[in-house]
Amino acid sequence: MVTENRYEPKDLEPKWQKRWEKENLFKVKEDSKKKKFYLLEMLPYPSGLIHMGHVRNYVIGDVAARYKMMQGFNVLHPMGWDAFGLPAENAAIERKIHPAKWTGDNINYMRAQLKKLGISYDWDREFATCDPAYYRWEQLIFVKMFEKGQAYKKTSLVNWCPGCQTVLANEQVENGFCWRCSSQVAQQTMSQWFFKITQYADELLKDVDEKLPGWPERVRIMQRDWIGKSEGASIDFKIDGSDEKIRIFTTRPDTLFGATFMSLACEHPMVKELAKKNGKEREIGEFAERTAKIDRDARLAGNYEKDGVFTGAYCINPVTGSKMPIYAANFVLMDYGTGAVMAVPTHDQRDFEFAKKYKLPLKVVIQPKETKLSENTMTEAYEGEGTLVNSCEFDGLLSTDAIKKISSYLAKKGIGGPAVSFKLKDWCLSRQRYWGAPIPIIYCDKCGTVPVPEKDLPVILPHDVEFTGKGGSPLSKVESFVNVKCPKCKGAAKRETDTMDTFVESSWYMFRYASPHYEKAPVEKKVVDYWLPVDQYIGGIEHAVGHLIYCRFFTKVMRDLGMLSFDEPVKNLMTQGMVIKDGSKMSKSKGNIVTCDDMVTKYGADTVRLFSLFAAPPEKDLDWNDQGIEGMHRFLLRVWRFVDSWLSLAKKTEGDAELSRMTHKTIKKVTEDIERYHFNTAIAAIMEFVNYLYQIGPEKTSKDAVESLIMIISPFAPHAAEDLWETTGNKTSTLKKPWPAFDPKMIVEDQMTIVIQVNGKLRDQINVPVDMGEDEIKTMAQKTEKARQHIEGKAIRKVIYVPKKLVNIVV
RNA sequence: GCGAGGGUGGCGGAACGGCAGACGCGCUAGCCUCAGGAGCUAGUGGAGUCAAAUCCAUAGGGGUUCAAAUCCCCUCCCUCGCACCA
């Protein structure tokens, strides 16, 4: 085979990228006549580097996008930049580059990289979230939320990251450490801005079950757990010798008669009060301090004991009237329920351990079916269901029924009632950092907290700021920014100097892509109604509870503001696996990064694209290995050479039936595999087809086979495909041609291979005409020599025939 | 601890009740070549054999079935998420 036309990705890839751009191939408009498909990959943070993890994400999306285009869909495939965030500010501190410059440079570099990969983005829709033209709308949404009470400021315990010198949302704390800098996060009482995501807790939970069938079960479970709804009751306990009450939450009101003491979180406001009253301030203060310091690791390992201090006070069990000592306990969390727990040591293991340690009374109120519990002999709490005892009028009830009966009894008596509790907390969105969207709020001594009026938006982030990374928000030192007139009374006032969490920007960007240049509102209703929701969203699993809950929340907020008319932003979600090298995730600190730039320079974009898809199915982690990519390059060369030699021969050769059968079989397999995102096996099928073509040789290959090959490889290796497509005499892009259809009739064979088993073991196979009857096949099967060897001298008990597949002879 | 997902050749992975190991990497031999980290051909789970036949093999054990990597039960191991959630 003489190769004239060499495969030179260095030349042909830029050539096609330019041509696509010139022909506006990826630019889309609303078109009511065409079915739309919105395909989105999670927008990147412009860190300045595109590594194979990014590449994989975007290539998975690009194959799907190109495939959908070829199927005739109107495909929206945008790209932008999640451009606010701490690394930019750190670069400013360390290298004296302004965050805007650092971010802008990175964006330019990364955009060039993505273009070199040939991803089918509509670049006209690109935006960076740090652009005032973007965040002005975010500020507007904030103002609207403020007006509805959905954005509010409160003083509470928040997560403080000493490394980043800012507060963090719960979703940004991983095992007690900062998601970004890994510093240990501390709890501090501070005044911060919150979004009332808990207002939507029920809907967010309900819709996980009802409206997200296209999401991976794993993500749905994580969201369900994160929202963490528990149903039960709240109950008021009067404090002995006082009019004050402590409200508790429990999922087990059926055990109320067994409550013998009460446990409070150290931070519970009543703890301080009671301590003061009973002269225990020092003792309890020390205990609280100790508890706050408990090393997160010890907590995780579970190797520290239940601990507590008696406050000196008692409360009254509202149904038994008995006095219950009130403890401050290390295992009660302030941010769940009410921070107060009624302790039922017989039916809760934690309470049991605590009661044993402090010699507190036990009282059995639930008897299980099988055994009989006794306070004196129990070695652990019984937490299961059973029949109520020692519970007055409720005796004899099943615990499941008693939960309802006691709850309504409490409600009737006005001392509690049914209640639900969520693990989900309101989203703390204020950050004491510079590089973020300013919170559009003004503080006036006279008028209080005043939102910036819509006509004054955006509140532009000032450019000239000093960066130290310490001592509060850099904005607070910019007097020209801080000092303003109150929009209401025109008196002297001060701006809020905190900025918004970067996750706010990414909570609604997918809507802005529909009309990125619209100047009257965050979204243009008509357009957003056409494109949204996102049909296919692709990104990393690490966003399962952060970003993916926030954007669902924003969808509901914006819907209720009349901006959107759907409930969920994303129909189908695919979470792709990480790219692993040398046993760990690619990261700068580990020094195991393979950059897109290096690989594209060395092998060309098509090779990189193919390999990142071939090495593993999209959801699984991908082990990067340098030899694998060589193999991919060889495969592309093989395709190239084959088409080339076919062209230099008699290129009009008609193929035989076997060739068209193979062609259509391959189209079928590749189509089905792309549909289910099994790109690795789709590529394998193309390889098999190419191997087959080499076997029969180019002289026996038909134009139809060659063109089909080029078409089915085009979503994966678009540059090479376009070039080959052109050299085979086609004028328009592969993208303008419909995806090849397979003809089921062409795939039907006139012979079929029947496997012969004896007792389930493979012994032989026969080729028979497809129309041969069952009985005939069975008879034939028993006659083959190998089958006879294994049947001989034994009685045949049964012969099983699986149509078109096998015969199993049971002896 | 709870929840989810996994465990298949030297490696990445196919098959997901019906021929285990598709496809690729790596490796071996041969061809071609001045040469090759190029290309081509053949081979490549283990035992066995000149070659076969045959037997064994999908973490381990048991079960269902004519037939199990696939379904069920138990055990072990790995990964991820949550973690004193009352």
PDB file of N, CA and C in Angstrom, chain A residues 242-321:
ATOM      1  N   SER A 242     -39.831  27.442  86.729  1.00  0.00           N
ATOM      2  CA  SER A 242     -39.701  28.592  85.829  1.00  0.00           C
ATOM      3  C   SER A 242     -40.822  28.510  84.808  1.00  0.00           C
ATOM      4  N   ASP A 243     -41.084  29.599  84.139  1.00  0.00           N
ATOM      5  CA  ASP A 243     -42.127  29.578  83.111  1.00  0.00           C
ATOM      6  C   ASP A 243     -41.557  29.245  81.745  1.00  0.00           C
ATOM      7  N   GLU A 244     -40.248  29.122  81.695  1.00  0.00           N
ATOM      8  CA  GLU A 244     -39.619  28.902  80.396  1.00  0.00           C
ATOM      9  C   GLU A 244     -39.775  27.456  79.938  1.00  0.00           C
ATOM     10  N   LYS A 245     -39.702  27.317  78.622  1.00  0.00           N
ATOM     11  CA  LYS A 245     -39.879  25.991  78.042  1.00  0.00           C
ATOM     12  C   LYS A 245     -38.686  25.666  77.136  1.00  0.00           C
ATOM     13  N   ILE A 246     -38.450  24.404  76.977  1.00  0.00           N
ATOM     14  CA  ILE A 246     -37.468  23.965  75.971  1.00  0.00           C
ATOM     15  C   ILE A 246     -38.213  23.110  74.966  1.00  0.00           C
ATOM     16  N   ARG A 247     -38.059  23.487  73.696  1.00  0.00           N
ATOM     17  CA  ARG A 247     -38.722  22.722  72.648  1.00  0.00           C
ATOM     18  C   ARG A 247     -37.723  21.711  72.072  1.00  0.00           C
ATOM     19  N   ILE A 248     -38.199  20.506  71.952  1.00  0.00           N
ATOM     20  CA  ILE A 248     -37.335  19.474  71.367  1.00  0.00           C
ATOM     21  C   ILE A 248     -37.981  18.955  70.079  1.00  0.00           C
ATOM     22  N   PHE A 249     -37.153  18.287  69.263  1.00  0.00           N
ATOM     23  CA  PHE A 249     -37.680  17.568  68.105  1.00  0.00           C
ATOM     24  C   PHE A 249     -37.321  16.099  68.257  1.00  0.00           C
ATOM     25  N   THR A 250     -38.277  15.241  67.967  1.00  0.00           N
ATOM     26  CA  THR A 250     -37.987  13.811  68.017  1.00  0.00           C
ATOM     27  C   THR A 250     -38.712  13.087  66.891  1.00  0.00           C
ATOM     28  N   THR A 251     -38.085  12.008  66.409  1.00  0.00           N
ATOM     29  CA  THR A 251     -38.787  11.174  65.436  1.00  0.00           C
ATOM     30  C   THR A 251     -39.547  10.070  66.171  1.00  0.00           C
ATOM     31  N   ARG A 252     -39.336  10.013  67.464  1.00  0.00           N
ATOM     32  CA  ARG A 252     -39.966   8.937  68.229  1.00  0.00           C
ATOM     33  C   ARG A 252     -40.829   9.457  69.378  1.00  0.00           C
ATOM     34  N   PRO A 253     -41.890  10.206  69.056  1.00  0.00           N
ATOM     35  CA  PRO A 253     -42.761  10.665  70.142  1.00  0.00           C
ATOM     36  C   PRO A 253     -43.405   9.499  70.894  1.00  0.00           C
ATOM     37  N   ASP A 254     -43.418   8.321  70.262  1.00  0.00           N
ATOM     38  CA  ASP A 254     -43.983   7.140  70.938  1.00  0.00           C
ATOM     39  C   ASP A 254     -43.204   6.750  72.191  1.00  0.00           C
ATOM     40  N   THR A 255     -41.965   7.248  72.296  1.00  0.00           N
ATOM     41  CA  THR A 255     -41.157   6.879  73.463  1.00  0.00           C
ATOM     42  C   THR A 255     -41.186   7.959  74.544  1.00  0.00           C
ATOM     43  N   LEU A 256     -42.065   8.935  74.394  1.00  0.00           N
ATOM     44  CA  LEU A 256     -42.097  10.084  75.302  1.00  0.00           C
ATOM     45  C   LEU A 256     -42.188   9.683  76.781  1.00  0.00           C
ATOM     46  N   PHE A 257     -42.956   8.626  77.066  1.00  0.00           N
ATOM     47  CA  PHE A 257     -43.113   8.209  78.471  1.00  0.00           C
ATOM     48  C   PHE A 257     -41.806   7.647  79.034  1.00  0.00           C
ATOM     49  N   GLY A 258     -40.881   7.344  78.147  1.00  0.00           N
ATOM     50  CA  GLY A 258     -39.601   6.796  78.613  1.00  0.00           C
ATOM     51  C   GLY A 258     -38.500   7.837  78.708  1.00  0.00           C
ATOM     52  N   ALA A 259     -38.844   9.098  78.427  1.00  0.00           N
ATOM     53  CA  ALA A 259     -37.827  10.158  78.496  1.00  0.00           C
ATOM     54  C   ALA A 259     -37.502  10.444  79.952  1.00  0.00           C
ATOM     55  N   THR A 260     -36.233  10.283  80.332  1.00  0.00           N
ATOM     56  CA  THR A 260     -35.875  10.442  81.748  1.00  0.00           C
ATOM     57  C   THR A 260     -34.904  11.585  82.000  1.00  0.00           C
ATOM     58  N   PHE A 261     -34.346  12.138  80.938  1.00  0.00           N
ATOM     59  CA  PHE A 261     -33.523  13.340  81.120  1.00  0.00           C
ATOM     60  C   PHE A 261     -33.503  14.091  79.798  1.00  0.00           C
ATOM     61  N   MET A 262     -32.853  15.247  79.783  1.00  0.00           N
ATOM     62  CA  MET A 262     -32.801  16.026  78.558  1.00  0.00           C
ATOM     63  C   MET A 262     -31.361  16.403  78.252  1.00  0.00           C
ATOM     64  N   SER A 263     -31.025  16.373  76.934  1.00  0.00           N
ATOM     65  CA  SER A 263     -29.680  16.768  76.515  1.00  0.00           C
ATOM     66  C   SER A 263     -29.761  17.974  75.595  1.00  0.00           C
ATOM     67  N   LEU A 264     -28.914  18.947  75.864  1.00  0.00           N
ATOM     68  CA  LEU A 264     -28.860  20.145  75.030  1.00  0.00           C
ATOM     69  C   LEU A 264     -27.489  20.271  74.376  1.00  0.00           C
ATOM     70  N   ALA A 265     -27.484  20.857  73.189  1.00  0.00           N
ATOM     71  CA  ALA A 265     -26.201  21.194  72.566  1.00  0.00           C
ATOM     72  C   ALA A 265     -25.540  22.296  73.389  1.00  0.00           C
ATOM     73  N   CYS A 266     -24.214  22.292  73.422  1.00  0.00           N
ATOM     74  CA  CYS A 266     -23.502  23.298  74.218  1.00  0.00           C
ATOM     75  C   CYS A 266     -23.890  24.713  73.819  1.00  0.00           C
ATOM     76  N   GLU A 267     -24.165  24.894  72.512  1.00  0.00           N
ATOM     77  CA  GLU A 267     -24.462  26.240  72.017  1.00  0.00           C
ATOM     78  C   GLU A 267     -25.917  26.626  72.245  1.00  0.00           C
ATOM     79  N   HIS A 268     -26.710  25.728  72.793  1.00  0.00           N
ATOM     80  CA  HIS A 268     -28.126  26.040  73.011  1.00  0.00           C
ATOM     81  C   HIS A 268     -28.243  27.237  73.965  1.00  0.00           C
ATOM     82  N   PRO A 269     -29.049  28.242  73.590  1.00  0.00           N
ATOM     83  CA  PRO A 269     -29.121  29.459  74.414  1.00  0.00           C
ATOM     84  C   PRO A 269     -29.515  29.168  75.862  1.00  0.00           C
ATOM     85  N   MET A 270     -30.299  28.121  76.071  1.00  0.00           N
ATOM     86  CA  MET A 270     -30.752  27.810  77.419  1.00  0.00           C
ATOM     87  C   MET A 270     -29.612  27.309  78.304  1.00  0.00           C
ATOM     88  N   VAL A 271     -28.577  26.777  77.669  1.00  0.00           N
ATOM     89  CA  VAL A 271     -27.475  26.228  78.449  1.00  0.00           C
ATOM     90  C   VAL A 271     -26.805  27.342  79.267  1.00  0.00           C
ATOM     91  N   LYS A 272     -26.532  28.418  78.616  1.00  0.00           N
ATOM     92  CA  LYS A 272     -25.879  29.544  79.295  1.00  0.00           C
ATOM     93  C   LYS A 272     -26.760  30.070  80.430  1.00  0.00           C
ATOM     94  N   GLU A 273     -28.031  30.201  80.100  1.00  0.00           N
ATOM     95  CA  GLU A 273     -28.982  30.757  81.044  1.00  0.00           C
ATOM     96  C   GLU A 273     -29.081  29.902  82.309  1.00  0.00           C
ATOM     97  N   LEU A 274     -29.220  28.608  82.086  1.00  0.00           N
ATOM     98  CA  LEU A 274     -29.364  27.688  83.215  1.00  0.00           C
ATOM     99  C   LEU A 274     -28.077  27.621  84.029  1.00  0.00           C
ATOM    100  N   ALA A 275     -26.972  27.657  83.319  1.00  0.00           N
ATOM    101  CA  ALA A 275     -25.682  27.591  84.000  1.00  0.00           C
ATOM    102  C   ALA A 275     -25.539  28.790  84.945  1.00  0.00           C
ATOM    103  N   LYS A 276     -25.934  29.915  84.432  1.00  0.00           N
ATOM    104  CA  LYS A 276     -25.836  31.151  85.203  1.00  0.00           C
ATOM    105  C   LYS A 276     -26.692  31.043  86.464  1.00  0.00           C
ATOM    106  N   LYS A 277     -27.903  30.588  86.250  1.00  0.00           N
ATOM    107  CA  LYS A 277     -28.867  30.475  87.343  1.00  0.00           C
ATOM    108  C   LYS A 277     -28.364  29.541  88.424  1.00  0.00           C
ATOM    109  N   ASN A 278     -27.662  28.504  88.005  1.00  0.00           N
ATOM    110  CA  ASN A 278     -27.263  27.475  88.962  1.00  0.00           C
ATOM    111  C   ASN A 278     -25.786  27.546  89.336  1.00  0.00           C
ATOM    112  N   GLY A 279     -25.161  28.668  88.988  1.00  0.00           N
ATOM    113  CA  GLY A 279     -23.757  28.863  89.383  1.00  0.00           C
ATOM    114  C   GLY A 279     -22.805  27.859  88.752  1.00  0.00           C
ATOM    115  N   LYS A 280     -23.120  27.437  87.553  1.00  0.00           N
ATOM    116  CA  LYS A 280     -22.256  26.425  86.925  1.00  0.00           C
ATOM    117  C   LYS A 280     -21.551  26.994  85.684  1.00  0.00           C
ATOM    118  N   GLU A 281     -21.496  28.299  85.628  1.00  0.00           N
ATOM    119  CA  GLU A 281     -20.965  28.925  84.419  1.00  0.00           C
ATOM    120  C   GLU A 281     -19.581  28.425  84.042  1.00  0.00           C
ATOM    121  N   ARG A 282     -18.700  28.338  85.047  1.00  0.00           N
ATOM    122  CA  ARG A 282     -17.331  27.949  84.727  1.00  0.00           C
ATOM    123  C   ARG A 282     -17.255  26.518  84.217  1.00  0.00           C
ATOM    124  N   GLU A 283     -17.911  25.654  84.959  1.00  0.00           N
ATOM    125  CA  GLU A 283     -17.869  24.226  84.618  1.00  0.00           C
ATOM    126  C   GLU A 283     -18.409  23.997  83.199  1.00  0.00           C
ATOM    127  N   ILE A 284     -19.536  24.621  82.927  1.00  0.00           N
ATOM    128  CA  ILE A 284     -20.172  24.406  81.626  1.00  0.00           C
ATOM    129  C   ILE A 284     -19.416  25.132  80.517  1.00  0.00           C
ATOM    130  N   GLY A 285     -18.915  26.321  80.853  1.00  0.00           N
ATOM    131  CA  GLY A 285     -18.112  27.059  79.875  1.00  0.00           C
ATOM    132  C   GLY A 285     -16.908  26.246  79.421  1.00  0.00           C
ATOM    133  N   GLU A 286     -16.244  25.630  80.377  1.00  0.00           N
ATOM    134  CA  GLU A 286     -15.073  24.812  80.040  1.00  0.00           C
ATOM    135  C   GLU A 286     -15.450  23.610  79.190  1.00  0.00           C
ATOM    136  N   PHE A 287     -16.592  23.038  79.580  1.00  0.00           N
ATOM    137  CA  PHE A 287     -17.057  21.869  78.828  1.00  0.00           C
ATOM    138  C   PHE A 287     -17.378  22.245  77.379  1.00  0.00           C
ATOM    139  N   ALA A 288     -18.047  23.372  77.222  1.00  0.00           N
ATOM    140  CA  ALA A 288     -18.429  23.817  75.873  1.00  0.00           C
ATOM    141  C   ALA A 288     -17.191  24.069  75.030  1.00  0.00           C
ATOM    142  N   GLU A 289     -16.200  24.643  75.658  1.00  0.00           N
ATOM    143  CA  GLU A 289     -14.969  24.953  74.940  1.00  0.00           C
ATOM    144  C   GLU A 289     -14.285  23.663  74.481  1.00  0.00           C
ATOM    145  N   ARG A 290     -14.239  22.720  75.410  1.00  0.00           N
ATOM    146  CA  ARG A 290     -13.622  21.431  75.117  1.00  0.00           C
ATOM    147  C   ARG A 290     -14.363  20.753  73.947  1.00  0.00           C
ATOM    148  N   THR A 291     -15.677  20.783  74.019  1.00  0.00           N
ATOM    149  CA  THR A 291     -16.486  20.117  72.998  1.00  0.00           C
ATOM    150  C   THR A 291     -16.283  20.750  71.623  1.00  0.00           C
ATOM    151  N   ALA A 292     -16.223  22.081  71.625  1.00  0.00           N
ATOM    152  CA  ALA A 292     -16.042  22.778  70.353  1.00  0.00           C
ATOM    153  C   ALA A 292     -14.733  22.387  69.701  1.00  0.00           C
ATOM    154  N   LYS A 293     -13.766  22.063  70.534  1.00  0.00           N
ATOM    155  CA  LYS A 293     -12.428  21.768  70.011  1.00  0.00           C
ATOM    156  C   LYS A 293     -12.241  20.326  69.593  1.00  0.00           C
ATOM    157  N   ILE A 294     -13.237  19.499  69.896  1.00  0.00           N
ATOM    158  CA  ILE A 294     -13.070  18.077  69.588  1.00  0.00           C
ATOM    159  C   ILE A 294     -12.607  17.912  68.155  1.00  0.00           C
ATOM    160  N   ASP A 295     -11.533  17.242  68.028  1.00  0.00           N
ATOM    161  CA  ASP A 295     -10.951  17.036  66.719  1.00  0.00           C
ATOM    162  C   ASP A 295     -11.927  16.263  65.843  1.00  0.00           C
ATOM    163  N   ARG A 296     -12.135  16.803  64.673  1.00  0.00           N
ATOM    164  CA  ARG A 296     -13.060  16.177  63.741  1.00  0.00           C
ATOM    165  C   ARG A 296     -12.690  14.707  63.471  1.00  0.00           C
ATOM    166  N   ASP A 297     -11.401  14.433  63.410  1.00  0.00           N
ATOM    167  CA  ASP A 297     -10.962  13.060  63.139  1.00  0.00           C
ATOM    168  C   ASP A 297     -11.449  12.098  64.212  1.00  0.00           C
ATOM    169  N   ALA A 298     -11.311  12.535  65.461  1.00  0.00           N
ATOM    170  CA  ALA A 298     -11.733  11.684  66.568  1.00  0.00           C
ATOM    171  C   ALA A 298     -13.229  11.439  66.466  1.00  0.00           C
ATOM    172  N   ARG A 299     -13.939  12.469  66.082  1.00  0.00           N
ATOM    173  CA  ARG A 299     -15.380  12.366  65.941  1.00  0.00           C
ATOM    174  C   ARG A 299     -15.714  11.348  64.848  1.00  0.00           C
ATOM    175  N   LEU A 300     -15.005  11.439  63.745  1.00  0.00           N
ATOM    176  CA  LEU A 300     -15.267  10.537  62.628  1.00  0.00           C
ATOM    177  C   LEU A 300     -14.946   9.098  63.004  1.00  0.00           C
ATOM    178  N   ALA A 301     -13.854   8.936  63.713  1.00  0.00           N
ATOM    179  CA  ALA A 301     -13.443   7.589  64.070  1.00  0.00           C
ATOM    180  C   ALA A 301     -14.361   7.012  65.144  1.00  0.00           C
ATOM    181  N   GLY A 302     -15.141   7.876  65.765  1.00  0.00           N
ATOM    182  CA  GLY A 302     -16.078   7.399  66.767  1.00  0.00           C
ATOM    183  C   GLY A 302     -15.386   6.941  68.045  1.00  0.00           C
ATOM    184  N   ASN A 303     -14.152   7.360  68.204  1.00  0.00           N
ATOM    185  CA  ASN A 303     -13.402   6.865  69.359  1.00  0.00           C
ATOM    186  C   ASN A 303     -13.371   7.859  70.519  1.00  0.00           C
ATOM    187  N   TYR A 304     -14.387   8.642  70.617  1.00  0.00           N
ATOM    188  CA  TYR A 304     -14.471   9.441  71.829  1.00  0.00           C
ATOM    189  C   TYR A 304     -15.836   9.245  72.447  1.00  0.00           C
ATOM    190  N   GLU A 305     -15.858   9.442  73.746  1.00  0.00           N
ATOM    191  CA  GLU A 305     -17.011   9.054  74.535  1.00  0.00           C
ATOM    192  C   GLU A 305     -18.093  10.103  74.553  1.00  0.00           C
ATOM    193  N   LYS A 306     -19.289   9.640  74.850  1.00  0.00           N
ATOM    194  CA  LYS A 306     -20.366  10.571  75.168  1.00  0.00           C
ATOM    195  C   LYS A 306     -19.950  11.303  76.438  1.00  0.00           C
ATOM    196  N   ASP A 307     -20.207  12.578  76.418  1.00  0.00           N
ATOM    197  CA  ASP A 307     -19.745  13.380  77.547  1.00  0.00           C
ATOM    198  C   ASP A 307     -20.796  14.446  77.818  1.00  0.00           C
ATOM    199  N   GLY A 308     -20.882  14.901  79.042  1.00  0.00           N
ATOM    200  CA  GLY A 308     -21.877  15.928  79.336  1.00  0.00           C
ATOM    201  C   GLY A 308     -21.688  16.545  80.711  1.00  0.00           C
ATOM    202  N   VAL A 309     -22.424  17.619  80.942  1.00  0.00           N
ATOM    203  CA  VAL A 309     -22.382  18.276  82.248  1.00  0.00           C
ATOM    204  C   VAL A 309     -23.813  18.598  82.667  1.00  0.00           C
ATOM    205  N   PHE A 310     -24.111  18.324  83.920  1.00  0.00           N
ATOM    206  CA  PHE A 310     -25.427  18.634  84.462  1.00  0.00           C
ATOM    207  C   PHE A 310     -25.539  20.145  84.646  1.00  0.00           C
ATOM    208  N   THR A 311     -26.639  20.717  84.153  1.00  0.00           N
ATOM    209  CA  THR A 311     -26.791  22.171  84.268  1.00  0.00           C
ATOM    210  C   THR A 311     -27.302  22.593  85.638  1.00  0.00           C
ATOM    211  N   GLY A 312     -27.734  21.629  86.410  1.00  0.00           N
ATOM    212  CA  GLY A 312     -28.305  21.963  87.708  1.00  0.00           C
ATOM    213  C   GLY A 312     -29.806  22.156  87.648  1.00  0.00           C
ATOM    214  N   ALA A 313     -30.353  22.171  86.451  1.00  0.00           N
ATOM    215  CA  ALA A 313     -31.787  22.419  86.311  1.00  0.00           C
ATOM    216  C   ALA A 313     -32.524  21.158  85.874  1.00  0.00           C
ATOM    217  N   TYR A 314     -33.830  21.195  86.075  1.00  0.00           N
ATOM    218  CA  TYR A 314     -34.670  20.074  85.684  1.00  0.00           C
ATOM    219  C   TYR A 314     -35.799  20.571  84.803  1.00  0.00           C
ATOM    220  N   CYS A 315     -36.307  19.691  83.966  1.00  0.00           N
ATOM    221  CA  CYS A 315     -37.545  20.018  83.275  1.00  0.00           C
ATOM    222  C   CYS A 315     -38.564  18.926  83.587  1.00  0.00           C
ATOM    223  N   ILE A 316     -39.800  19.178  83.166  1.00  0.00           N
ATOM    224  CA  ILE A 316     -40.873  18.264  83.526  1.00  0.00           C
ATOM    225  C   ILE A 316     -41.348  17.508  82.297  1.00  0.00           C
ATOM    226  N   ASN A 317     -41.365  16.201  82.410  1.00  0.00           N
ATOM    227  CA  ASN A 317     -41.931  15.401  81.326  1.00  0.00           C
ATOM    228  C   ASN A 317     -43.425  15.705  81.242  1.00  0.00           C
ATOM    229  N   PRO A 318     -43.893  16.219  80.117  1.00  0.00           N
ATOM    230  CA  PRO A 318     -45.264  16.721  80.051  1.00  0.00           C
ATOM    231  C   PRO A 318     -46.327  15.632  80.190  1.00  0.00           C
ATOM    232  N   VAL A 319     -45.964  14.374  79.993  1.00  0.00           N
ATOM    233  CA  VAL A 319     -46.986  13.338  80.126  1.00  0.00           C
ATOM    234  C   VAL A 319     -46.870  12.540  81.424  1.00  0.00           C
ATOM    235  N   THR A 320     -45.666  12.442  81.967  1.00  0.00           N
ATOM    236  CA  THR A 320     -45.527  11.681  83.218  1.00  0.00           C
ATOM    237  C   THR A 320     -45.422  12.600  84.424  1.00  0.00           C
ATOM    238  N   GLY A 321     -45.046  13.839  84.168  1.00  0.00           N
ATOM    239  CA  GLY A 321     -44.883  14.794  85.258  1.00  0.00           C
ATOM    240  C   GLY A 321     -43.590  14.614  86.034  1.00  0.00           C
TER     241      GLY A 321
END
